[in-house]
XYZ file of C-alpha atoms in Angstrom:
256
model
C 75.444 112.028 -221.462
C 77.533 109.626 -219.924
C 79.081 112.549 -217.915
C 75.322 113.832 -217.096
C 74.240 110.637 -215.984
C 77.587 110.288 -213.578
C 76.893 113.878 -212.616
C 73.696 112.919 -211.567
C 74.178 109.636 -210.076
C 76.762 111.510 -207.876
C 74.309 114.232 -206.917
C 72.138 111.295 -205.727
C 74.676 109.716 -203.833
C 75.597 112.806 -202.130
C 71.937 113.443 -201.552
C 71.558 110.315 -200.146
C 74.422 110.625 -198.107
C 73.641 113.965 -196.845
C 70.227 112.338 -196.078
C 71.857 109.158 -194.098
C 74.125 111.670 -192.332
C 70.968 113.861 -190.936
C 69.126 111.123 -190.020
C 72.404 109.419 -187.991
C 72.250 112.754 -186.615
C 68.646 112.657 -185.465
C 69.285 109.229 -184.232
C 71.975 110.075 -182.309
C 70.221 113.330 -180.712
C 67.420 111.531 -179.810
C 69.459 108.387 -178.053
C 71.254 111.338 -175.931
C 67.944 112.930 -175.452
C 66.380 109.797 -174.071
C 69.913 108.701 -172.481
C 69.783 112.092 -170.503
C 65.988 111.375 -169.420
C 67.224 107.853 -168.023
C 70.304 109.140 -166.555
C 68.209 111.968 -164.548
C 66.184 108.838 -163.845
C 69.112 106.672 -162.798
C 70.575 109.395 -160.391
C 66.945 109.856 -158.460
C 66.906 106.048 -158.204
C 70.261 105.868 -156.966
C 69.825 108.814 -154.730
C 66.552 107.534 -152.961
C 68.320 104.400 -152.368
C 71.270 105.894 -150.532
C 68.955 108.504 -148.459
C 67.025 105.134 -147.535
C 70.066 103.806 -146.388
C 71.280 106.578 -143.991
C 74.417 107.163 -146.574
C 74.497 111.092 -146.256
C 78.219 111.843 -147.485
C 77.630 109.640 -150.557
C 74.508 111.252 -150.978
C 75.822 114.645 -151.041
C 78.729 113.434 -153.389
C 76.265 111.936 -155.740
C 74.011 115.096 -156.545
C 76.451 117.815 -155.813
C 77.855 116.739 -159.389
C 74.476 117.680 -160.602
C 74.146 121.259 -158.950
C 73.985 123.274 -162.021
C 70.881 120.908 -163.196
C 67.490 122.091 -164.222
C 65.709 119.285 -162.905
C 63.382 120.336 -159.527
C 63.413 116.906 -158.559
C 67.457 116.310 -158.366
C 67.688 120.120 -156.823
C 65.421 119.681 -153.909
C 67.280 116.193 -153.451
C 70.530 118.056 -153.028
C 68.929 120.855 -151.047
C 67.917 118.163 -148.604
C 71.366 116.471 -148.864
C 73.475 119.520 -148.168
C 71.226 119.856 -144.988
C 71.657 116.489 -144.081
C 75.452 116.434 -144.306
C 75.158 120.067 -142.234
C 73.353 118.407 -139.382
C 76.209 115.801 -138.976
C 78.231 115.939 -135.698
C 81.338 115.242 -137.870
C 81.113 118.358 -140.038
C 82.704 121.568 -138.962
C 81.230 124.804 -138.021
C 82.322 126.494 -141.270
C 81.457 124.171 -143.452
C 77.857 123.670 -141.820
C 77.191 127.249 -142.440
C 78.170 126.851 -146.060
C 76.130 123.900 -146.657
C 73.152 125.554 -145.488
C 73.624 128.530 -147.111
C 74.197 126.164 -150.245
C 70.923 124.220 -149.339
C 68.647 127.388 -149.738
C 70.041 128.004 -153.234
C 69.201 124.686 -154.199
C 65.790 124.621 -152.508
C 65.140 128.147 -154.124
C 66.371 126.891 -157.718
C 63.814 123.884 -157.701
C 61.195 126.306 -157.180
C 62.116 128.565 -159.906
C 62.430 125.411 -162.201
C 59.455 124.017 -160.630
C 56.627 125.645 -158.662
C 54.158 123.199 -158.592
C 57.090 120.626 -157.103
C 55.864 119.935 -153.599
C 58.922 118.688 -152.004
C 60.670 122.364 -153.542
C 58.263 124.180 -151.497
C 58.988 122.038 -148.266
C 62.690 122.177 -148.267
C 62.788 125.787 -149.433
C 61.078 126.491 -146.064
C 63.091 124.281 -144.243
C 66.097 125.875 -145.425
C 64.896 129.179 -145.258
C 64.500 128.646 -141.483
C 67.763 127.087 -141.128
C 69.356 130.089 -142.499
C 67.564 132.200 -139.829
C 69.861 130.536 -137.467
C 72.661 132.522 -138.514
C 71.049 135.654 -139.008
C 69.673 136.716 -135.993
C 65.817 136.010 -134.405
C 64.444 139.043 -135.897
C 65.279 137.689 -139.558
C 63.662 134.042 -138.384
C 60.600 135.781 -137.045
C 60.517 138.025 -139.994
C 60.765 135.194 -142.353
C 58.105 132.767 -140.300
C 54.830 133.568 -142.420
C 57.000 132.783 -145.919
C 58.037 129.415 -144.003
C 54.522 128.598 -143.216
C 52.920 129.413 -146.638
C 55.426 127.232 -148.637
C 54.670 124.436 -145.989
C 50.694 125.297 -146.486
C 51.557 125.349 -150.615
C 53.412 121.909 -150.019
C 50.466 120.448 -148.628
C 47.695 121.548 -151.129
C 50.208 119.808 -153.659
C 50.400 116.762 -151.664
C 48.011 116.373 -148.829
C 49.149 113.038 -147.950
C 52.821 114.222 -147.328
C 53.030 113.745 -143.372
C 56.320 115.522 -143.329
C 55.093 119.061 -144.093
C 51.924 118.627 -141.907
C 55.152 117.274 -139.254
C 56.506 120.938 -140.235
C 53.336 123.263 -139.799
C 52.909 121.628 -136.267
C 56.502 122.732 -135.645
C 55.749 126.036 -136.773
C 52.601 126.389 -134.540
C 54.738 124.767 -131.284
C 57.397 127.353 -132.035
C 55.207 129.993 -131.931
C 53.281 128.765 -129.250
C 56.542 128.818 -126.691
C 57.524 131.756 -127.884
C 59.020 133.595 -124.956
C 58.100 137.567 -124.259
C 60.682 139.094 -125.946
C 60.419 137.514 -129.304
C 56.758 138.113 -129.015
C 57.878 141.691 -128.736
C 60.204 141.873 -131.705
C 56.888 139.884 -133.923
C 55.206 142.785 -132.685
C 57.367 145.444 -134.196
C 57.666 143.049 -137.435
C 53.754 142.812 -138.396
C 51.152 144.376 -138.042
C 49.117 141.297 -136.619
C 51.909 139.034 -135.283
C 51.553 135.237 -135.848
C 50.651 133.145 -133.171
C 49.485 129.612 -132.148
C 48.674 127.510 -129.209
C 49.843 124.175 -128.256
C 46.462 122.345 -129.073
C 46.389 123.738 -132.542
C 50.371 122.185 -132.749
C 49.081 118.760 -131.281
C 46.580 118.382 -133.962
C 48.760 118.799 -136.952
C 51.247 116.310 -134.995
C 48.617 113.831 -134.792
C 47.029 114.647 -138.647
C 50.614 113.679 -139.499
C 50.314 110.990 -137.641
C 47.524 109.576 -139.622
C 48.507 110.320 -142.740
C 51.890 107.997 -142.471
C 51.734 106.214 -138.792
C 55.427 106.125 -137.326
C 56.819 107.946 -140.472
C 59.473 109.948 -138.329
C 60.968 109.664 -134.771
C 60.967 113.382 -134.611
C 57.004 113.769 -134.867
C 56.781 111.116 -132.154
C 58.906 113.256 -129.885
C 56.583 116.207 -130.079
C 53.481 114.456 -129.939
C 55.235 113.947 -126.617
C 56.419 117.070 -125.555
C 53.046 118.838 -126.538
C 50.978 116.896 -124.208
C 53.677 117.592 -121.823
C 52.897 121.371 -122.250
C 49.547 120.409 -121.885
C 50.188 118.533 -118.585
C 48.695 115.353 -119.952
C 52.000 113.281 -118.578
C 49.868 109.948 -119.498
C 49.911 110.891 -123.262
C 53.330 112.115 -123.315
C 54.726 108.976 -121.866
C 53.039 107.190 -124.609
C 54.531 108.843 -127.506
C 57.867 109.591 -125.961
C 58.163 105.776 -125.042
C 57.173 105.081 -129.088
C 60.213 107.957 -129.682
C 62.372 106.254 -127.423
C 61.915 102.728 -129.068
C 62.375 104.264 -132.616
C 64.991 102.582 -134.870
C 67.556 105.126 -135.228
C 68.738 105.173 -138.480
C 69.883 109.027 -139.246
C 71.991 111.323 -137.203
C 68.479 112.969 -136.297
C 66.875 109.791 -135.173
C 70.084 109.556 -132.802
C 69.346 113.048 -131.382
C 65.562 112.374 -130.681
Protein backbone atom coordinates (compact mmCIF):
# COMPACT_ATOMS: atom_id res chain seq x y z
CA UNK A 1 0.00 0.00 0.00
CA UNK A 2 2.82 2.36 0.88
CA UNK A 3 4.60 1.53 -2.38
CA UNK A 4 1.35 2.16 -4.32
CA UNK A 5 0.79 5.43 -2.44
CA UNK A 6 4.36 6.54 -3.19
CA UNK A 7 3.96 5.57 -6.82
CA UNK A 8 0.71 7.56 -7.08
CA UNK A 9 2.29 10.52 -5.33
CA UNK A 10 5.24 10.33 -7.70
CA UNK A 11 2.83 10.17 -10.62
CA UNK A 12 0.99 13.25 -9.38
CA UNK A 13 4.30 15.07 -8.92
CA UNK A 14 5.38 14.10 -12.44
CA UNK A 15 2.00 15.13 -13.85
CA UNK A 16 2.15 18.41 -11.98
CA UNK A 17 5.73 18.91 -13.15
CA UNK A 18 4.74 18.19 -16.74
CA UNK A 19 1.81 20.60 -16.41
CA UNK A 20 4.10 23.29 -14.99
CA UNK A 21 6.60 22.74 -17.82
CA UNK A 22 3.75 22.95 -20.34
CA UNK A 23 2.37 26.13 -18.75
CA UNK A 24 5.86 27.64 -18.63
CA UNK A 25 6.31 26.78 -22.31
CA UNK A 26 2.99 28.46 -23.13
CA UNK A 27 3.98 31.51 -21.11
CA UNK A 28 7.41 31.77 -22.76
CA UNK A 29 5.90 31.19 -26.21
CA UNK A 30 3.27 33.83 -25.54
CA UNK A 31 5.92 36.24 -24.36
CA UNK A 32 8.01 35.53 -27.46
CA UNK A 33 5.02 36.26 -29.68
CA UNK A 34 4.26 39.49 -27.83
CA UNK A 35 7.96 40.39 -27.84
CA UNK A 36 8.12 39.75 -31.61
CA UNK A 37 5.04 41.91 -32.10
CA UNK A 38 6.54 44.71 -30.04
CA UNK A 39 9.83 44.32 -31.87
CA UNK A 40 8.19 44.99 -35.25
CA UNK A 41 6.46 48.05 -33.82
CA UNK A 42 9.72 49.23 -32.28
CA UNK A 43 11.60 48.82 -35.57
CA UNK A 44 8.88 50.72 -37.44
CA UNK A 45 8.93 53.52 -34.85
CA UNK A 46 12.71 53.77 -35.07
CA UNK A 47 12.58 53.63 -38.89
CA UNK A 48 10.05 56.45 -39.07
CA UNK A 49 12.19 58.57 -36.76
CA UNK A 50 15.28 58.01 -38.93
CA UNK A 51 13.29 58.73 -42.10
CA UNK A 52 11.99 61.99 -40.63
CA UNK A 53 15.56 62.91 -39.62
CA UNK A 54 16.90 62.27 -43.14
CA UNK A 55 19.23 59.50 -41.89
CA UNK A 56 19.14 57.54 -45.15
CA UNK A 57 22.10 55.21 -44.59
CA UNK A 58 21.25 54.42 -40.95
CA UNK A 59 17.66 53.73 -41.95
CA UNK A 60 18.72 51.30 -44.66
CA UNK A 61 21.09 49.46 -42.31
CA UNK A 62 18.28 49.11 -39.77
CA UNK A 63 15.68 47.80 -42.22
CA UNK A 64 17.82 45.55 -44.42
CA UNK A 65 18.25 43.28 -41.38
CA UNK A 66 14.52 42.52 -41.77
CA UNK A 67 14.50 41.79 -45.52
CA UNK A 68 13.12 38.29 -44.87
CA UNK A 69 10.24 39.62 -42.77
CA UNK A 70 6.63 38.76 -43.55
CA UNK A 71 5.46 42.18 -42.38
CA UNK A 72 4.30 44.42 -45.25
CA UNK A 73 4.86 47.57 -43.15
CA UNK A 74 8.55 46.71 -42.74
CA UNK A 75 8.95 45.61 -46.36
CA UNK A 76 7.57 48.72 -48.04
CA UNK A 77 9.72 50.86 -45.76
CA UNK A 78 12.72 48.78 -46.83
CA UNK A 79 11.76 49.33 -50.49
CA UNK A 80 11.59 53.08 -49.86
CA UNK A 81 14.89 53.21 -47.97
CA UNK A 82 16.66 51.14 -50.67
CA UNK A 83 15.43 53.58 -53.29
CA UNK A 84 16.44 56.59 -51.17
CA UNK A 85 19.95 55.15 -50.75
CA UNK A 86 20.15 54.60 -54.51
CA UNK A 87 19.33 58.30 -55.03
CA UNK A 88 22.29 59.53 -52.95
CA UNK A 89 25.09 61.16 -54.93
CA UNK A 90 27.66 59.12 -52.98
CA UNK A 91 26.16 55.79 -54.19
CA UNK A 92 28.11 54.19 -57.04
CA UNK A 93 26.37 53.44 -60.35
CA UNK A 94 26.71 49.69 -59.78
CA UNK A 95 25.26 49.86 -56.27
CA UNK A 96 22.51 52.23 -57.43
CA UNK A 97 21.34 49.66 -59.99
CA UNK A 98 21.39 46.83 -57.44
CA UNK A 99 19.46 48.89 -54.89
CA UNK A 100 16.90 49.86 -57.55
CA UNK A 101 16.15 46.22 -58.39
CA UNK A 102 16.22 45.23 -54.71
CA UNK A 103 13.67 47.92 -53.88
CA UNK A 104 11.27 46.51 -56.48
CA UNK A 105 11.60 43.03 -54.98
CA UNK A 106 10.90 44.34 -51.46
CA UNK A 107 7.84 46.27 -52.67
CA UNK A 108 6.59 43.22 -54.59
CA UNK A 109 6.97 41.06 -51.47
CA UNK A 110 5.12 43.68 -49.39
CA UNK A 111 2.20 43.48 -51.85
CA UNK A 112 2.21 39.68 -51.70
CA UNK A 113 2.02 39.84 -47.91
CA UNK A 114 -0.77 42.44 -47.83
CA UNK A 115 -2.61 43.50 -50.98
CA UNK A 116 -4.64 46.00 -48.94
CA UNK A 117 -1.59 48.00 -47.89
CA UNK A 118 -1.79 51.32 -49.76
CA UNK A 119 1.93 52.11 -49.27
CA UNK A 120 2.93 48.77 -50.80
CA UNK A 121 0.99 49.70 -53.96
CA UNK A 122 2.54 53.17 -54.01
CA UNK A 123 6.11 51.98 -53.64
CA UNK A 124 5.63 49.11 -56.07
CA UNK A 125 4.55 51.67 -58.69
CA UNK A 126 7.51 53.95 -57.92
CA UNK A 127 10.07 51.12 -57.94
CA UNK A 128 8.67 49.60 -61.14
CA UNK A 129 9.08 52.98 -62.81
CA UNK A 130 12.69 53.24 -61.57
CA UNK A 131 13.58 49.81 -62.98
CA UNK A 132 12.30 51.01 -66.37
CA UNK A 133 15.21 53.46 -66.46
CA UNK A 134 17.54 50.46 -66.80
CA UNK A 135 15.40 48.43 -69.19
CA UNK A 136 14.74 51.03 -71.87
CA UNK A 137 11.93 53.27 -73.00
CA UNK A 138 9.86 50.42 -74.44
CA UNK A 139 9.67 48.65 -71.07
CA UNK A 140 9.07 51.93 -69.24
CA UNK A 141 6.12 52.83 -71.46
CA UNK A 142 4.89 49.21 -71.39
CA UNK A 143 4.77 49.33 -67.57
CA UNK A 144 3.04 52.74 -67.50
CA UNK A 145 -0.52 51.43 -67.24
CA UNK A 146 0.44 48.96 -64.47
CA UNK A 147 2.17 51.78 -62.56
CA UNK A 148 -0.87 54.04 -62.77
CA UNK A 149 -3.17 51.19 -61.67
CA UNK A 150 -1.10 50.71 -58.51
CA UNK A 151 -1.14 54.44 -57.78
CA UNK A 152 -4.91 54.55 -58.24
CA UNK A 153 -5.34 51.51 -56.01
CA UNK A 154 -3.22 53.22 -53.35
CA UNK A 155 -5.48 56.30 -53.50
CA UNK A 156 -8.57 54.08 -53.23
CA UNK A 157 -7.12 52.56 -50.06
CA UNK A 158 -6.00 55.92 -48.67
CA UNK A 159 -7.63 58.93 -50.37
CA UNK A 160 -5.75 61.37 -48.10
CA UNK A 161 -2.26 60.28 -49.17
CA UNK A 162 -0.98 63.41 -50.93
CA UNK A 163 2.18 61.72 -52.24
CA UNK A 164 0.28 59.17 -54.30
CA UNK A 165 -2.00 61.86 -55.74
CA UNK A 166 1.18 63.76 -56.67
CA UNK A 167 2.53 60.64 -58.40
CA UNK A 168 -0.57 60.38 -60.58
CA UNK A 169 0.09 64.02 -61.47
CA UNK A 170 3.67 63.12 -62.44
CA UNK A 171 2.30 60.27 -64.58
CA UNK A 172 -0.04 62.69 -66.37
CA UNK A 173 2.73 65.28 -66.81
CA UNK A 174 5.07 62.66 -68.32
CA UNK A 175 2.52 61.58 -70.90
CA UNK A 176 1.51 65.17 -71.65
CA UNK A 177 5.10 66.12 -72.56
CA UNK A 178 5.98 62.81 -74.23
CA UNK A 179 7.99 63.40 -77.44
CA UNK A 180 6.70 62.11 -80.78
CA UNK A 181 9.08 59.12 -80.99
CA UNK A 182 7.91 57.85 -77.59
CA UNK A 183 4.29 58.30 -78.66
CA UNK A 184 5.13 56.11 -81.65
CA UNK A 185 6.50 53.40 -79.32
CA UNK A 186 3.37 53.68 -77.15
CA UNK A 187 1.21 53.21 -80.25
CA UNK A 188 2.94 49.88 -80.97
CA UNK A 189 2.45 48.66 -77.39
CA UNK A 190 -1.18 49.63 -76.82
CA UNK A 191 -4.29 49.45 -78.99
CA UNK A 192 -5.23 52.76 -77.36
CA UNK A 193 -2.03 54.42 -76.11
CA UNK A 194 -2.26 56.17 -72.71
CA UNK A 195 -2.43 59.95 -73.00
CA UNK A 196 -2.86 62.92 -70.71
CA UNK A 197 -2.72 66.73 -70.63
CA UNK A 198 -0.96 69.38 -68.57
CA UNK A 199 -4.38 70.52 -67.32
CA UNK A 200 -5.00 67.04 -65.91
CA UNK A 201 -1.55 66.96 -64.30
CA UNK A 202 -2.18 70.39 -62.76
CA UNK A 203 -5.45 69.16 -61.27
CA UNK A 204 -3.70 66.29 -59.48
CA UNK A 205 -0.87 68.51 -58.20
CA UNK A 206 -3.44 70.91 -56.72
CA UNK A 207 -5.41 67.98 -55.26
CA UNK A 208 -2.22 66.76 -53.57
CA UNK A 209 -1.57 70.24 -52.16
CA UNK A 210 -5.13 70.43 -50.85
CA UNK A 211 -4.77 67.02 -49.18
CA UNK A 212 -1.57 68.09 -47.38
CA UNK A 213 -0.35 71.68 -47.96
CA UNK A 214 3.40 72.17 -48.46
CA UNK A 215 4.01 68.44 -47.94
CA UNK A 216 6.61 67.91 -50.67
CA UNK A 217 9.11 70.16 -52.43
CA UNK A 218 8.67 68.30 -55.72
CA UNK A 219 4.91 68.96 -55.82
CA UNK A 220 5.63 72.69 -55.53
CA UNK A 221 8.23 72.40 -58.31
CA UNK A 222 5.83 70.58 -60.64
CA UNK A 223 3.04 73.06 -59.99
CA UNK A 224 5.46 75.71 -61.22
CA UNK A 225 6.65 73.65 -64.19
CA UNK A 226 3.09 72.79 -65.23
CA UNK A 227 2.01 76.43 -65.11
CA UNK A 228 5.03 77.22 -67.32
CA UNK A 229 3.86 74.58 -69.80
CA UNK A 230 0.45 76.29 -69.77
CA UNK A 231 2.19 79.66 -70.33
CA UNK A 232 1.02 81.13 -67.02
CA UNK A 233 4.26 82.73 -65.82
CA UNK A 234 2.68 84.58 -62.91
CA UNK A 235 1.42 81.36 -61.26
CA UNK A 236 4.62 79.54 -62.27
CA UNK A 237 6.69 82.14 -60.39
CA UNK A 238 4.50 81.78 -57.31
CA UNK A 239 4.97 78.00 -57.06
CA UNK A 240 8.62 77.97 -58.13
CA UNK A 241 9.37 80.55 -55.41
CA UNK A 242 7.72 78.24 -52.85
CA UNK A 243 9.83 75.34 -54.13
CA UNK A 244 13.00 77.44 -53.88
CA UNK A 245 12.21 78.48 -50.30
CA UNK A 246 11.31 74.95 -49.17
CA UNK A 247 13.60 73.81 -46.29
CA UNK A 248 15.89 71.18 -47.85
CA UNK A 249 16.06 68.09 -45.63
CA UNK A 250 16.59 65.30 -48.17
CA UNK A 251 18.79 64.86 -51.22
CA UNK A 252 15.69 65.26 -53.39
CA UNK A 253 14.81 68.57 -51.70
CA UNK A 254 18.31 69.83 -52.56
CA UNK A 255 17.87 68.79 -56.19
CA UNK A 256 14.50 70.58 -56.31
